[in-house]
Each structure stands twice: as structure tokens, then as C-alpha cells.
Amino acid sequence: MSFRSVRVTAATALLVAVAYYVGANFGFFLRIPPSTPSVLWPPNTILTATLLLTPPRRWWIYLLAALPAHLAAELGMEWPASLVLALFITNCSEALIAAAGVRWFSDAPGRFDTLRRVTVFIVAAGLVAPFLSSFVDAAAVAAVQDEPYWLVWRVRFFSNVLTELMLGPAIILAVTAGPAWLRSASRGRRLEAALLAVALVIVGAWVFGVLIDRPVNIPGASVVVFLLPLILLMTVRFGPGGASLALLSTSLIAIWASAHGRGPFAVLPPAEGVQALQILLTMLIVPILCLAAVIVELHQATRALGERLEALRASEVLKSAILASLSSSVAVLDRGGRIIDVNAVWTRDGGEFAGPTSARIRVGDNYLDVWREAARRATPHADEAVAGIAAVLGGARLGFAIDYSAHAGAAERWFAMSVVPLDRPESGAVISCTEVTERRRAELDAQRSRQELAHFTRVSTMGELTASLAHELNQPLAAILTNARAALRFLDAAPPDPGELRAILSDIVDDDKRAGEVIQRLRDLLRKGEPQRVLLDLNVLVKDVVRLLSSDAIIRNVSVTLDLAAEPVHVHGDRIQLQQVMLNLLLNAMEATAERSGPERSVVVRTEITTMLETVHLAVEDTGVGLGPGVSELVFEPFYTTKPAGMGMGLAIVRSIVEAHGGVVWAMQNPTAGATFHVAMPVRYMPT
Ligand code: ADP
């Protein structure tokens, strides 16, 4: 035992002795004459509280310390020494039974904040201990003083039950929770407590006739009507501490009044008055203590739920931040709807910072400051205003600190988030984030308007194509008409030849299908909607578009040749968008070729798979006017056009579509004549 703990033990022992002495005299003082028993007997409860608050190995010290106080208090009573000693032993036995019982059954002896803890105290200290010890006590008194055994037992039992319940929690809470409350309570709370206490004392004094000796109606009724609301208010506002102090002061006032022949209980014969009062107070204390505990439990459950939610939220942000940092460019959408881009994550496990785990470092060099700040704030009661959140993540308590001020004034707000496990403050992570909500919104808007524009240009391209489309539709329709007339003629012949007729009718069906396909392709192209990525064969796609433009080619007197890869050329993409790429490139090539008056007017479309680079390659080669020097990049700029009715958007859209598919597009002047437009895209192998 260190010197300090010896001093603490000695001081406590002295305090116990003084309290015991004062408590005993107080008990004698509160007797209702002419009966001998006290209404209240504090010494046993003082011992019980002491034993509950101290380690069992020191119990004997405090019990011994109480002996001189006991002798000093009781030897003046002119009782035989043997009785005085016997009474000391029964007092100690009550305290021992109570303390041992509460310690055995309660998970936190000395606390009254769950229903279970309060129930254990009520049963062990309030009921069982007085019950058992009273047998010995009554036997001693009956033997020495020649008093009736059961009367002594009953009187002692009731007074000790009341004292344990009334004084026990009050002493224990005053010692354990009192100093902290006095230190931390706000001025408003103190004022509220003081006002309630004053009100309680005044109403209590009035109810029990201390102020005015009122005529008595039904004993106890006024207690319920006038005092109970105040006691309940105290309980609801100040928990078990408030409840036990309110009950204590009420009891003291009631007992004092009764001892002085005042109040509702004074009309009864003394012995009955005492017992009625004891029963009333006990009946009041039990439910109020339980209520106080339930209120605390409710509060704690609500707070725990709130903390859990907060922790979940925080850990969600953190988890997605870490995930995002691993897949470099993913943006995190936090709960506030903000899009957060994680720049870098530094991790630390004991020693120096490792990382950053992401290569994209755009964080300032003050992360160490942020780290220190996080460690400083990493207490369970961190200042919430600075977004310090204590969290439970994977079992570890974490402290968060978010430093929003880090780059105030920069174009995009960035901040550093530090995460420190509370139980291991030397490890954790610093995450640098940028809020990119505005940028991402702008990007999304741009993407949406690009889609609109692509649709618009498709529609206008179709306008240009109407002549050739009319031509293309005309062909099958004319063929159908011719075949139908021929069929009619055959029918007139006698006898009609069924084989001939069948052949004609099946031709009609084929032509009809062709017309239907033309219309279907048109409708596909004109459809408006979200892009949908599917597995496509580029060869099929090229053939479709070439067929759509075949009449156009004839009108412009341009021959279109296909030089396609023998095997299917698979890509992953949106059918309509890629058709639009094909359509724009082919139309441009045919227009450029038609503009030139040369002997050779041809367009060649090539596809091939470049296995080594894992790309598919599409080339549209024409023999047209070609690209002037320095134009091959310019043509992809929006609104660049050399055509009178041109809009200059076609190639810009081609580029944005190809790039959205992870590919590249470029243009080259041919050595002889014309230009070639190249598209390269990632190949997509068929799943085997
Ligand atoms: P538009 O066709 O409305 O002019 P584009 O973006 O499709 O818009 O084309 C932009 C310009 O690029 C054309 O005006 C033309 O000058 C040039 N260009 C496109 N394709 C070719 C080609 N195959 N040969 C020569 N010049 C071309």
C-alpha cells in the first residue's frame, strides 16, 4: 500500500466514524416520543454505502473505525455493554449482507442507472439485509431488555428498510456522481435544480405541517397530491441523483414533522403513526427509483442509437473513401449529396506515414498538422462543431477530424480527413479529399447536351438522306407492284401455274421485308435514349450503314467497297452511337469524293483486328478533295466546316463517341488523293 492510499484509507475511516456517530445521534433524535424505536436509523446505511464504494479487502478497516463511534453514541443510552456490542455486530451484519448481495448480483454496484441495478439494490440492501439482520437484533434486544421479540423485529425492519432505500442511493450518488455534476452542470441546470429544491422544501414543509399546523384529512393524500409532481419532475429532469435527493428531503421533513407532533401522521397513535409514515415513504421510494433508472436507460439507449447511426455514417464515408482511393478516379458521393474525390490516403501503423496509396497527390504538405489535430480531438467527447466524430468501425473506436480550412480559397474546396483509432492513437490514416460536386455536375450536364446534339444531328442527317431513302424504298415497292401485276396476269391464264405464282408471291414477301428493314434501320437511328453498351460485330454494323447509304452512293456516282476482316470484329458499345460514327464518316467521304471531278470516285471501308494491340481498326478511305495542310486536327473541332450548309458538328460527335468507347479517331491525307479516317477501339473477345 502506498503512502497516498494509506492516507486516503485513513481519511475515509475517519469520515465513516464521524458519519456513523452523527447518523446514530440523528436516529435517536428522530424518535417519536414516547416510543423508543427511531423512524430512521442511518448508521447501518452509512456502513452499507461505505462497503459498496470501497474494495472488500479494506472493509474490515472501515467496520473497525465505526466501532468507537458506535460505543460513543450508544454507551450514553445506559444499555448494558453486551447489548451495545451485540447491536454493533448486527449493524455490521446488515451492511455486510447488503454490500455482498449487491456486489454479487449487480454488474455495477453503486450505480442506479438501469432497472436491473436498482432492483438488485432494492432487494439485497433494502429488503434482504434488514430482514435477516433484524432476527439477530431482535433476539439481542429481547434477551437483554426483555422487550417483545416480534415488536422489536418489526420496528427495526421497517425503519432499516426505509433508511437503506432513502439514504443509500443518496449517499452513493452524492459521492460518485455529485462532484462531476457540480463541475460540469451549466448555470441553467444549477438554477433549475436550486429552484426545484426550494419548491420541494416549501411544499414539503407545508404538506407536513411544519409551516402551519393544518387540520389533517387523510394521512398521505396530500403527499401524493402536492409533493409527488415535484418529486417526479426532479426525477425526470435530474435522474437517479435528483430522485434520491428529492426523496431524502421529503422523508426528512416528514419525519421531523411527525417527531414534533405535526402533520398528517400526528393524529395516529405514535407507533402506528411511525409505521404508516415508513410504509408510505417506502412505497414512494421504490417506484421512483425504478422510474429514474428507466429514464436513464431510455436516454442512454437513444444516445447509443444516435452514436451508432453517426458512426455508421462516418464509417460509410470512410469506407467509400478508401475504396475510392484504391480505384483511383472514382468519386465518392457522401451522405450530403456532395461528390468527393479522394486524392490520397496516408496510412500509419505505429511509425512513419506510409503512402500515399494513390498516385494522384494533390494534397498540401500540412497533413501532419491535420494528423496532430485529429489526435488531439480524438476523445469520445470531441467538439462536435468541428466535425469530430467518434465512431465505431470494425470494433475500433475512431476519432475523426475534418480540416475544411486547409485550402480555403482554392478553386475547389479540398479538405483532409484524419482517422485515428482511439485505443491506438499511433495508427490510422489521413485522407485528402476534394469536393468536386460542381465539376461533376458540369460534366454530367455537358454529357447530356452532347447526347441531345448527337440526336439532333442524326435527325438532320436523315433529312439530307431523304432523297436516297425515297429511292431505296421505291425499289422494293416498285418490285412489289411489278410482281403483283405479273401474278394477276398469270391468274388470267388457263390453267394458272401454281409453281410460278408461288415464286412471284415469295418475291413479294422478300421485297416487303426489305422495305421494312429500311424503315426499321431509320427508326433505330432516330431513336432517342440512353446509350446501351452491348457486344457488337463491327462488320455487321458497317454493312448496315453502307446499305442505308447505297442509293445515296448511286446518286452521287460513288462506288463503296468493303474490305472487312474475315472474322467477326467484336466491340463493346452502343449500336446507335457507333452507327452514327459510321454514317458521319461515310457521308463525309462520299461528299468529299463527289466534290472532286476525277475518274476514280471510290470509298473503301476496312476493318481489321490488331491482335498485338488488342484493338479493332476501322478505316474509311476516300478519293475526295482531301485535307489541306494542318487541317487533319482541325476537322474534329466543333463548328469547323467548309460546306455551305454544313454545321461542323459531325466529326466532333464522332470523336466524343469514339473516346467515350475508350478509342481514338484520327484523319490522314492519302499519298495519292483523298483522305482516310481511322478509328481504333478496344477489341472485345467473345466469351467462350
Ligand atoms: P460538316 O460535315 O457539317 O461540315 P464535319 O464535322 O462532319 O461537319 O466535318 C467538318 C469538316 O471536315 C468538313 O466541312 C470538311 O471540310 C472536313 N472533312 C470531313 N471529312 C472529310 C473528308 N473525308 N475529306 C475531306 N475533308 C473532310
XYZ file of C-alpha atoms and ligand atoms in Angstrom:
715
model
C 0.000 0.000 0.000
C 1.443 3.328 -0.979
C 1.603 6.277 1.366
C -1.101 8.033 -0.614
C -3.548 5.150 -0.357
C -2.812 4.817 3.360
C -3.771 8.451 3.769
C -6.918 8.034 1.683
C -7.921 4.946 3.681
C -7.292 6.682 6.993
C -9.282 9.746 5.925
C -12.147 7.563 4.749
C -12.112 5.613 8.009
C -12.286 8.846 9.976
C -15.114 10.079 7.809
C -17.002 6.811 8.308
C -16.590 7.073 12.070
C -17.817 10.669 12.171
C -20.737 9.906 9.865
C -21.668 6.876 11.930
C -21.657 8.905 15.132
C -23.683 11.741 13.638
C -26.061 9.252 11.973
C -26.654 7.426 15.263
C -27.435 10.634 17.111
C -29.665 11.706 14.273
C -31.510 8.399 14.626
C -32.030 8.968 18.340
C -33.167 12.482 17.618
C -35.815 11.279 15.183
C -37.715 9.183 17.631
C -41.378 9.890 18.059
C -41.952 10.134 21.784
C -42.856 8.263 23.787
C -41.902 5.213 21.666
C -38.230 4.093 21.763
C -37.569 2.992 18.185
C -36.369 5.525 15.657
C -38.210 6.239 12.459
C -34.882 6.243 10.698
C -31.614 4.515 11.605
C -28.769 5.912 9.423
C -25.632 4.123 10.807
C -26.319 0.809 9.035
C -26.912 2.528 5.731
C -23.754 4.594 6.128
C -21.839 1.343 6.544
C -23.639 -0.221 3.562
C -22.738 2.734 1.322
C -19.132 2.634 2.544
C -18.793 -1.062 1.764
C -20.353 -0.613 -1.663
C -17.916 2.163 -2.521
C -14.733 0.511 -1.253
C -12.835 -2.675 -2.147
C -13.747 -5.697 0.061
C -10.159 -6.117 1.291
C -10.456 -2.806 3.193
C -13.902 -3.464 4.631
C -12.580 -4.578 7.982
C -10.765 -1.234 8.407
C -13.952 0.782 7.968
C -16.046 -1.525 10.116
C -13.450 -1.271 12.876
C -13.388 2.508 12.500
C -17.119 2.582 13.149
C -16.781 0.724 16.481
C -15.566 3.694 18.582
C -18.324 5.823 17.042
C -20.863 3.158 17.949
C -19.629 2.936 21.517
C -19.521 6.702 21.897
C -23.057 7.060 20.610
C -24.704 4.199 22.461
C -22.948 3.990 25.776
C -24.790 7.154 26.737
C -28.032 5.166 26.432
C -27.475 3.335 29.699
C -27.627 -0.011 27.937
C -25.522 -2.952 29.112
C -22.213 -3.210 27.285
C -23.075 -6.651 25.957
C -26.158 -5.283 24.201
C -24.214 -2.340 22.742
C -21.629 -4.754 21.307
C -24.315 -7.116 20.035
C -26.067 -4.241 18.324
C -22.803 -3.232 16.635
C -22.451 -6.735 15.272
C -25.999 -6.779 13.929
C -25.458 -3.364 12.348
C -22.307 -4.611 10.655
C -24.026 -7.801 9.555
C -26.749 -5.811 7.831
C -24.182 -3.757 5.947
C -22.202 -6.853 5.007
C -25.230 -8.753 3.745
C -26.357 -5.721 1.750
C -22.950 -4.986 0.208
C -22.196 -8.617 -0.591
C -25.625 -9.151 -2.132
C -25.457 -6.051 -4.325
C -21.906 -6.840 -5.416
C -22.825 -10.405 -6.203
C -25.880 -9.675 -8.317
C -25.235 -6.225 -9.777
C -22.922 -5.627 -12.737
C -22.117 -2.164 -11.350
C -22.697 -1.843 -7.601
C -23.037 1.789 -6.655
C -24.927 2.738 -9.814
C -28.645 3.261 -10.147
C -28.992 3.796 -13.868
C -30.565 0.554 -15.032
C -33.687 -1.165 -13.800
C -31.650 -4.253 -13.024
C -29.130 -2.404 -10.840
C -31.893 -0.591 -8.948
C -33.848 -3.802 -8.440
C -30.784 -5.584 -7.102
C -30.197 -2.740 -4.636
C -33.822 -2.653 -3.517
C -33.956 -6.400 -2.963
C -30.490 -7.026 -1.494
C -29.848 -3.849 0.528
C -33.407 -2.660 1.052
C -35.123 -5.933 1.808
C -32.973 -9.000 2.457
C -30.288 -7.342 4.612
C -32.688 -5.650 7.088
C -34.870 -8.762 7.068
C -32.102 -11.175 8.050
C -30.183 -8.928 10.444
C -33.336 -7.965 12.334
C -33.710 -11.500 13.674
C -30.388 -11.308 15.481
C -31.011 -7.745 16.558
C -34.446 -8.536 17.973
C -33.083 -11.569 19.774
C -30.368 -9.480 21.470
C -32.757 -6.724 22.476
C -35.420 -9.155 23.634
C -32.932 -11.099 25.742
C -31.266 -8.136 27.412
C -34.102 -5.615 27.623
C -36.943 -8.025 27.974
C -38.915 -6.417 25.145
C -41.383 -8.396 22.986
C -39.363 -10.100 20.222
C -41.682 -9.573 17.267
C -42.376 -5.972 18.099
C -38.645 -5.214 18.126
C -38.146 -7.162 14.910
C -40.963 -5.328 13.123
C -39.941 -1.861 14.230
C -36.302 -2.394 13.338
C -37.129 -3.986 9.994
C -39.348 -1.134 8.768
C -37.022 1.615 9.911
C -33.991 -0.045 8.331
C -35.761 -0.750 5.052
C -36.713 2.903 4.793
C -33.223 4.098 5.719
C -31.414 1.817 3.259
C -33.669 2.856 0.392
C -33.834 6.532 1.265
C -30.276 7.232 2.331
C -28.262 4.560 0.483
C -28.655 5.831 -3.094
C -28.406 9.430 -1.906
C -25.027 8.877 -0.196
C -23.621 6.732 -3.006
C -24.707 9.104 -5.770
C -23.507 12.151 -3.840
C -20.052 10.569 -3.582
C -19.814 9.114 -7.103
C -21.732 11.495 -9.346
C -22.053 14.633 -7.244
C -18.614 16.226 -7.792
C -18.757 15.674 -11.555
C -22.227 17.216 -11.732
C -21.152 20.237 -9.716
C -18.180 20.726 -12.031
C -19.911 20.297 -15.354
C -23.509 21.456 -14.907
C -24.404 24.636 -16.753
C -25.671 27.657 -14.919
C -29.204 26.987 -16.189
C -29.153 23.459 -14.817
C -27.921 24.614 -11.429
C -30.617 27.256 -11.282
C -33.265 24.707 -12.234
C -32.050 22.286 -9.567
C -31.987 25.024 -6.932
C -35.495 26.235 -7.797
C -36.894 22.696 -7.720
C -35.206 22.006 -4.388
C -36.592 25.196 -2.842
C -40.061 24.395 -4.170
C -39.807 20.875 -2.802
C -38.781 22.057 0.666
C -41.510 24.699 0.822
C -44.264 22.363 -0.397
C -42.964 19.565 1.846
C -42.899 21.853 4.881
C -46.409 22.941 4.096
C -47.791 19.460 3.399
C -46.355 18.031 6.599
C -47.487 20.947 8.683
C -44.073 22.330 9.532
C -45.084 25.842 8.464
C -48.715 25.871 9.564
C -50.129 23.138 11.722
C -53.005 22.256 9.471
C -56.034 20.170 10.357
C -55.495 16.698 8.976
C -57.515 14.994 6.334
C -56.432 11.584 5.044
C -52.830 10.797 6.018
C -50.627 10.672 2.967
C -53.105 12.026 0.475
C -51.583 15.493 0.420
C -48.152 13.959 -0.056
C -49.342 12.343 -3.246
C -51.251 15.352 -4.493
C -48.749 18.111 -3.773
C -45.334 16.517 -3.416
C -45.417 13.753 -5.979
C -45.452 16.088 -9.005
C -42.346 17.854 -7.721
C -40.569 14.582 -6.967
C -41.450 13.284 -10.429
C -40.226 16.485 -12.036
C -36.966 16.170 -10.141
C -36.687 12.529 -11.278
C -37.372 13.278 -14.927
C -35.015 16.242 -15.040
C -32.162 15.003 -12.850
C -32.300 11.200 -12.958
C -31.483 8.923 -10.011
C -29.461 11.641 -8.234
C -32.318 14.116 -8.347
C -34.819 11.452 -7.376
C -32.914 10.241 -4.341
C -32.214 13.757 -3.074
C -35.881 14.703 -3.506
C -36.950 11.565 -1.653
C -34.401 12.159 1.076
C -35.506 15.708 1.756
C -39.174 14.737 1.644
C -38.570 11.929 4.127
C -36.572 14.113 6.478
C -39.228 16.805 6.530
C -41.984 14.248 7.070
C -40.139 12.516 9.874
C -39.161 15.741 11.595
C -42.761 16.956 11.437
C -44.118 13.680 12.803
C -41.499 13.609 15.541
C -42.722 17.017 16.608
C -46.345 16.030 16.653
C -47.223 17.786 13.457
C -48.543 16.778 10.092
C -50.987 14.172 8.898
C -49.434 11.312 10.872
C -49.509 13.017 14.255
C -53.167 12.137 14.791
C -52.388 8.406 14.866
C -51.006 6.732 17.999
C -47.190 7.123 17.909
C -46.291 3.533 16.983
C -48.884 3.374 14.233
C -48.017 6.859 13.001
C -44.369 5.892 12.638
C -45.211 2.751 10.746
C -47.726 4.446 8.463
C -45.132 7.057 7.610
C -42.439 4.454 6.997
C -44.682 2.439 4.723
C -45.819 5.491 2.812
C -42.255 6.683 2.223
C -41.006 3.218 1.285
C -43.859 2.793 -1.169
C -42.954 6.157 -2.652
C -39.234 5.448 -2.954
C -39.370 2.075 -4.715
C -41.267 3.111 -7.866
C -39.491 6.463 -8.087
C -36.026 4.872 -8.021
C -37.162 2.396 -10.691
C -38.611 5.194 -12.801
C -35.376 7.175 -12.558
C -33.387 4.162 -13.744
C -35.754 3.522 -16.639
C -35.459 7.151 -17.721
C -31.672 6.915 -17.703
C -31.832 3.665 -19.632
C -34.070 5.251 -22.244
C -31.762 8.238 -22.560
C -28.764 6.005 -22.927
C -30.448 3.785 -25.491
C -31.410 6.820 -27.549
C -27.942 8.264 -27.324
C -26.326 4.932 -28.187
C -28.575 4.648 -31.202
C -27.656 8.154 -32.292
C -23.956 7.444 -31.866
C -24.304 4.191 -33.740
C -26.029 5.968 -36.626
C -23.419 8.677 -36.631
C -20.703 6.048 -36.566
C -22.316 4.148 -39.398
C -22.492 7.315 -41.432
C -18.912 8.158 -40.724
C -17.713 4.659 -41.467
C -19.686 4.638 -44.720
C -17.916 7.790 -45.828
C -14.608 6.378 -44.727
C -15.092 3.020 -46.384
C -16.140 4.530 -49.651
C -13.277 6.976 -49.406
C -10.776 4.177 -49.022
C -12.395 2.124 -51.766
C -12.395 5.157 -53.992
C -8.758 5.787 -53.329
C -7.953 2.288 -54.490
C -9.729 2.658 -57.800
C -8.026 5.955 -58.454
C -10.662 8.063 -60.164
C -13.927 7.084 -58.518
C -15.819 9.879 -56.865
C -17.466 9.362 -53.523
C -20.946 10.586 -53.050
C -21.258 11.364 -49.379
C -24.496 11.479 -47.448
C -24.878 15.182 -48.022
C -25.032 14.604 -51.762
C -21.591 16.080 -52.194
C -19.261 14.380 -54.594
C -15.905 13.836 -53.004
C -12.835 12.881 -54.907
C -10.184 11.163 -52.864
C -6.738 12.346 -53.766
C -4.563 10.320 -51.492
C -4.583 8.187 -48.383
C -1.695 8.021 -45.992
C -1.731 5.192 -43.523
C 0.277 4.891 -40.373
C 0.791 1.945 -38.101
C 2.921 2.974 -35.212
C 5.834 4.513 -37.095
C 6.024 6.896 -40.002
C 3.289 7.568 -42.514
C 3.228 5.139 -45.384
C 1.720 6.030 -48.698
C 0.150 7.803 -50.323
C -1.687 4.750 -51.534
C -2.939 6.660 -54.540
C -0.596 8.143 -57.060
C -2.716 11.219 -57.534
C -1.136 13.501 -54.979
C -2.691 16.886 -54.887
C -2.650 17.426 -51.214
C -0.793 20.146 -49.408
C 2.070 19.283 -47.120
C 0.230 20.128 -43.937
C -1.243 16.691 -43.414
C 0.962 16.205 -40.400
C -0.716 19.177 -38.747
C -4.063 17.695 -39.599
C -2.899 14.469 -38.071
C -1.911 16.108 -34.833
C -5.198 17.935 -34.772
C -7.032 14.648 -35.221
C -5.098 13.019 -32.423
C -5.862 15.992 -30.206
C -9.556 15.799 -30.932
C -9.724 12.042 -30.735
C -11.551 11.918 -27.454
C -15.015 10.466 -27.013
C -16.323 13.932 -26.246
C -14.633 15.734 -29.112
C -16.035 19.086 -30.052
C -18.812 18.226 -32.446
C -18.807 21.623 -34.059
C -15.536 20.802 -35.763
C -16.960 17.594 -37.113
C -15.035 15.402 -34.764
C -16.963 12.220 -34.773
C -16.242 9.335 -32.506
C -17.059 6.249 -34.441
C -17.041 2.545 -34.179
C -15.567 0.966 -37.248
C -14.785 -2.705 -37.260
C -14.789 -2.710 -33.478
C -12.245 0.102 -33.152
C -13.225 3.467 -31.750
C -12.153 6.121 -34.185
C -11.698 9.821 -33.897
C -12.353 11.890 -36.990
C -11.165 15.355 -37.665
C -12.035 17.097 -40.849
C -9.981 20.120 -41.674
C -12.057 22.195 -44.043
C -9.869 25.225 -43.756
C -6.891 23.535 -45.368
C -7.303 25.096 -48.768
C -9.959 27.692 -48.364
C -9.864 29.974 -51.328
C -8.743 27.344 -53.810
C -10.992 26.866 -56.819
C -12.275 23.597 -55.448
C -12.750 23.022 -51.752
C -10.497 20.337 -50.505
C -10.168 19.024 -47.055
C -8.240 16.471 -45.123
C -9.924 13.830 -43.072
C -7.969 12.142 -40.318
C -8.966 8.892 -38.774
C -7.432 7.755 -35.511
C -8.437 4.608 -33.600
C -8.935 5.801 -30.039
C -7.334 2.801 -28.477
C -4.276 3.041 -30.742
C -3.656 6.735 -31.350
C -0.339 5.984 -33.015
C -2.039 4.409 -36.036
C -4.748 5.389 -38.508
C -4.981 7.259 -41.766
C -5.080 10.713 -43.269
C -7.254 11.087 -46.321
C -7.076 14.035 -48.603
C -10.314 14.748 -50.417
C -11.528 17.328 -52.875
C -15.111 18.279 -53.185
C -15.849 18.115 -56.902
C -19.619 18.405 -56.812
C -19.687 21.416 -59.127
C -17.223 19.957 -61.610
C -19.054 16.634 -61.797
C -22.406 18.362 -62.239
C -20.991 20.407 -65.126
C -19.565 17.250 -66.703
C -22.895 15.495 -66.432
C -24.650 18.469 -67.992
C -22.147 18.519 -70.842
C -22.630 14.826 -71.448
C -26.364 15.266 -71.544
C -26.234 18.119 -74.035
C -23.796 16.123 -76.178
C -26.362 13.357 -76.357
C -29.062 15.822 -77.353
C -26.840 17.260 -80.020
C -25.926 13.834 -81.373
C -29.583 13.035 -81.732
C -30.257 16.329 -83.392
C -27.501 15.822 -85.956
C -28.756 12.306 -86.655
C -32.180 13.718 -87.412
C -30.751 16.412 -89.671
C -28.528 13.879 -91.451
C -31.643 11.874 -92.133
C -33.130 14.987 -93.688
C -30.218 15.054 -96.117
C -30.792 11.424 -96.895
C -34.474 11.582 -97.732
C -33.850 11.596 -101.484
C -31.807 8.458 -101.399
C -34.103 6.869 -98.839
C -37.088 7.532 -101.033
C -35.145 5.870 -103.771
C -34.303 2.906 -101.649
C -37.889 2.456 -100.548
C -39.056 2.936 -104.116
C -37.119 -0.079 -105.312
C -38.887 -2.761 -103.258
C -42.243 -1.006 -103.645
C -41.858 -0.887 -107.437
C -40.749 -4.502 -107.461
C -43.773 -5.456 -105.394
C -46.052 -3.657 -107.844
C -44.480 -5.331 -110.876
C -44.658 -8.754 -109.275
C -48.270 -8.239 -108.214
C -49.245 -7.281 -111.775
C -47.434 -10.314 -113.133
C -49.298 -12.510 -110.665
C -52.610 -11.079 -111.840
C -51.694 -11.874 -115.410
C -50.747 -15.430 -114.510
C -54.095 -15.871 -112.800
C -55.848 -14.932 -116.051
C -54.044 -17.687 -117.897
C -55.849 -21.010 -118.021
C -54.882 -23.072 -116.271
C -52.855 -20.853 -113.798
C -49.407 -22.235 -112.981
C -49.247 -22.637 -109.138
C -45.441 -23.003 -109.091
C -44.970 -19.713 -110.963
C -47.482 -17.979 -108.709
C -45.717 -19.207 -105.583
C -42.372 -17.873 -106.841
C -43.905 -14.451 -107.522
C -45.573 -14.273 -104.130
C -42.355 -15.197 -102.316
C -40.550 -12.424 -104.233
C -43.204 -10.009 -102.991
C -42.642 -11.158 -99.421
C -38.871 -10.628 -99.783
C -39.313 -7.133 -101.191
C -41.706 -6.246 -98.446
C -39.195 -7.407 -95.871
C -36.518 -5.250 -97.469
C -38.716 -2.179 -97.273
C -39.499 -2.990 -93.679
C -35.786 -3.293 -92.854
C -35.051 0.098 -94.381
C -37.717 1.676 -92.209
C -36.532 -0.240 -89.139
C -32.937 0.959 -89.604
C -34.170 4.505 -89.913
C -36.235 4.247 -86.796
C -33.291 2.762 -84.914
C -31.116 5.668 -85.870
C -33.705 8.252 -84.981
C -34.464 6.720 -81.639
C -33.590 8.846 -78.706
C -32.485 7.299 -75.489
C -29.799 6.446 -73.021
C -26.759 4.747 -74.525
C -26.713 0.998 -74.027
C -23.492 -0.949 -74.270
C -23.760 -4.355 -75.916
C -21.457 -6.750 -77.700
C -21.424 -5.776 -81.396
C -19.855 -7.069 -84.577
C -18.392 -4.035 -86.313
C -18.612 -5.812 -89.677
C -22.378 -6.164 -89.399
C -22.688 -2.575 -88.315
C -20.654 -1.335 -91.293
C -22.768 -3.381 -93.714
C -25.986 -1.973 -92.253
C -24.880 1.628 -92.647
C -23.483 1.046 -96.132
C -26.770 -0.455 -97.178
C -28.607 2.542 -95.781
C -26.444 4.820 -97.906
C -26.323 2.672 -101.032
C -28.839 4.717 -103.001
C -27.075 7.879 -101.905
C -23.852 6.486 -103.303
C -25.505 5.709 -106.616
C -26.971 9.212 -106.844
C -23.531 10.738 -106.136
C -21.891 8.304 -108.511
C -19.507 6.992 -105.862
C -18.670 3.314 -105.508
C -18.460 1.971 -101.961
C -16.221 -1.088 -101.492
C -15.995 -3.194 -98.338
C -12.717 -4.772 -97.262
C -13.757 -6.338 -93.974
C -11.919 -8.672 -91.632
C -12.821 -12.305 -92.267
C -13.754 -12.997 -88.643
C -16.317 -11.015 -86.649
C -14.873 -7.814 -85.193
C -16.314 -7.565 -81.722
C -16.511 -4.389 -79.755
C -18.447 -3.359 -76.678
C -20.555 -0.349 -77.474
C -23.796 1.394 -78.163
C -25.247 0.358 -81.527
C -26.839 3.664 -82.441
C -23.814 5.725 -81.459
C -21.428 3.563 -83.462
C -23.812 3.594 -86.434
C -23.704 7.357 -86.218
C -19.898 7.283 -86.330
C -20.032 5.105 -89.415
C -22.738 7.245 -91.013
C -20.862 10.524 -90.470
C -17.552 9.144 -91.765
C -19.169 7.571 -94.832
C -21.263 10.628 -95.678
C -18.216 12.918 -95.355
C -16.175 10.570 -97.527
C -18.878 10.379 -100.207
C -19.386 14.143 -100.174
C -15.652 14.799 -100.458
C -15.378 12.303 -103.297
C -18.410 13.655 -105.129
C -16.920 17.155 -104.934
C -13.897 16.089 -106.953
C -14.289 15.517 -110.628
C -11.838 12.708 -111.141
C -12.032 9.385 -112.908
C -11.751 7.405 -109.709
C -14.614 8.035 -107.318
C -14.448 5.336 -104.729
C -14.740 4.884 -100.962
C -13.227 1.833 -99.239
C -14.243 0.747 -95.742
C -11.804 -1.560 -93.941
C -11.981 -3.382 -90.662
C -9.302 -5.491 -89.020
C -8.262 -6.755 -85.612
C -4.787 -5.782 -84.477
C -4.192 -8.682 -82.104
C -0.969 -7.358 -80.686
C -2.531 -4.092 -79.540
C -5.851 -5.726 -78.710
C -7.643 -3.149 -80.800
C -10.057 -3.181 -83.700
C -9.252 -0.854 -86.516
C -11.771 0.794 -88.845
C -10.654 2.897 -91.799
C -12.755 4.888 -94.256
C -10.627 5.786 -97.253
C -11.846 8.120 -99.969
C -10.512 9.646 -103.156
C -12.019 13.036 -102.447
C -10.700 16.557 -102.099
C -8.505 15.553 -99.212
C -7.380 17.569 -96.223
C -5.342 20.693 -96.607
C -2.122 21.065 -94.587
C -2.792 21.376 -90.866
C -6.459 20.582 -91.239
C -6.400 16.972 -90.074
C -6.744 18.018 -86.422
C -8.990 20.975 -87.110
C -11.753 18.913 -88.709
C -12.650 17.427 -85.335
C -13.258 20.830 -83.774
C -16.906 21.670 -83.253
C -18.345 24.059 -85.855
C -15.415 23.650 -88.237
C -16.957 23.273 -91.692
C -16.152 24.116 -95.285
C -19.624 23.272 -96.554
C -22.182 25.977 -97.298
C -24.952 24.142 -95.442
C -22.601 22.357 -93.041
C -22.822 22.580 -89.293
C -19.352 21.324 -88.445
C -20.587 19.031 -85.679
C -20.347 15.644 -87.399
C -16.689 14.854 -86.671
C -16.808 16.442 -83.233
C -19.553 13.999 -82.349
C -17.594 11.143 -83.917
C -14.648 11.944 -81.683
C -16.694 12.224 -78.487
C -18.448 8.897 -79.209
C -15.236 7.067 -80.032
C -13.491 8.425 -76.950
C -16.443 7.500 -74.775
C -15.890 3.946 -76.078
C -12.258 4.060 -75.000
C -10.985 4.541 -78.528
C -9.232 7.143 -80.665
C -10.022 8.687 -84.034
C -7.651 10.488 -86.394
C -7.530 11.677 -90.012
C -4.717 11.432 -92.562
C -4.109 12.787 -96.021
C -3.676 9.966 -98.561
C -0.428 9.896 -100.601
C -2.311 9.947 -103.921
C -5.714 11.534 -103.437
C -8.298 11.997 -100.728
C -8.215 11.341 -97.016
C -8.530 8.379 -94.662
C -10.308 8.487 -91.330
C -9.134 5.911 -88.786
C -10.891 4.629 -85.676
C -9.219 2.309 -83.145
C -11.155 0.760 -80.286
C -10.504 -1.923 -77.687
C -11.343 -5.368 -79.026
C -13.858 -7.376 -77.111
C -13.407 -11.114 -77.404
C -16.479 -13.265 -77.396
C -16.836 -15.055 -74.107
C -16.026 -18.679 -74.830
P -19.847 19.114 -91.695
O -19.897 17.871 -92.463
O -21.164 19.592 -91.181
O -19.044 20.186 -92.291
P -17.997 17.642 -90.086
O -17.529 17.832 -88.670
O -18.524 16.317 -90.444
O -19.062 18.767 -90.346
O -16.798 17.973 -90.986
C -16.025 19.107 -90.787
C -15.202 19.435 -91.974
O -14.143 18.499 -92.133
C -15.928 19.387 -93.265
O -16.617 20.594 -93.533
C -14.809 19.164 -94.237
O -14.188 20.361 -94.597
C -13.826 18.347 -93.475
N -13.901 16.923 -93.833
C -14.601 15.995 -93.180
N -14.436 14.790 -93.778
C -13.624 14.967 -94.817
C -13.099 14.097 -95.846
N -13.377 12.783 -95.871
N -12.278 14.636 -96.797
C -12.020 15.959 -96.751
N -12.472 16.814 -95.825
C -13.273 16.343 -94.871
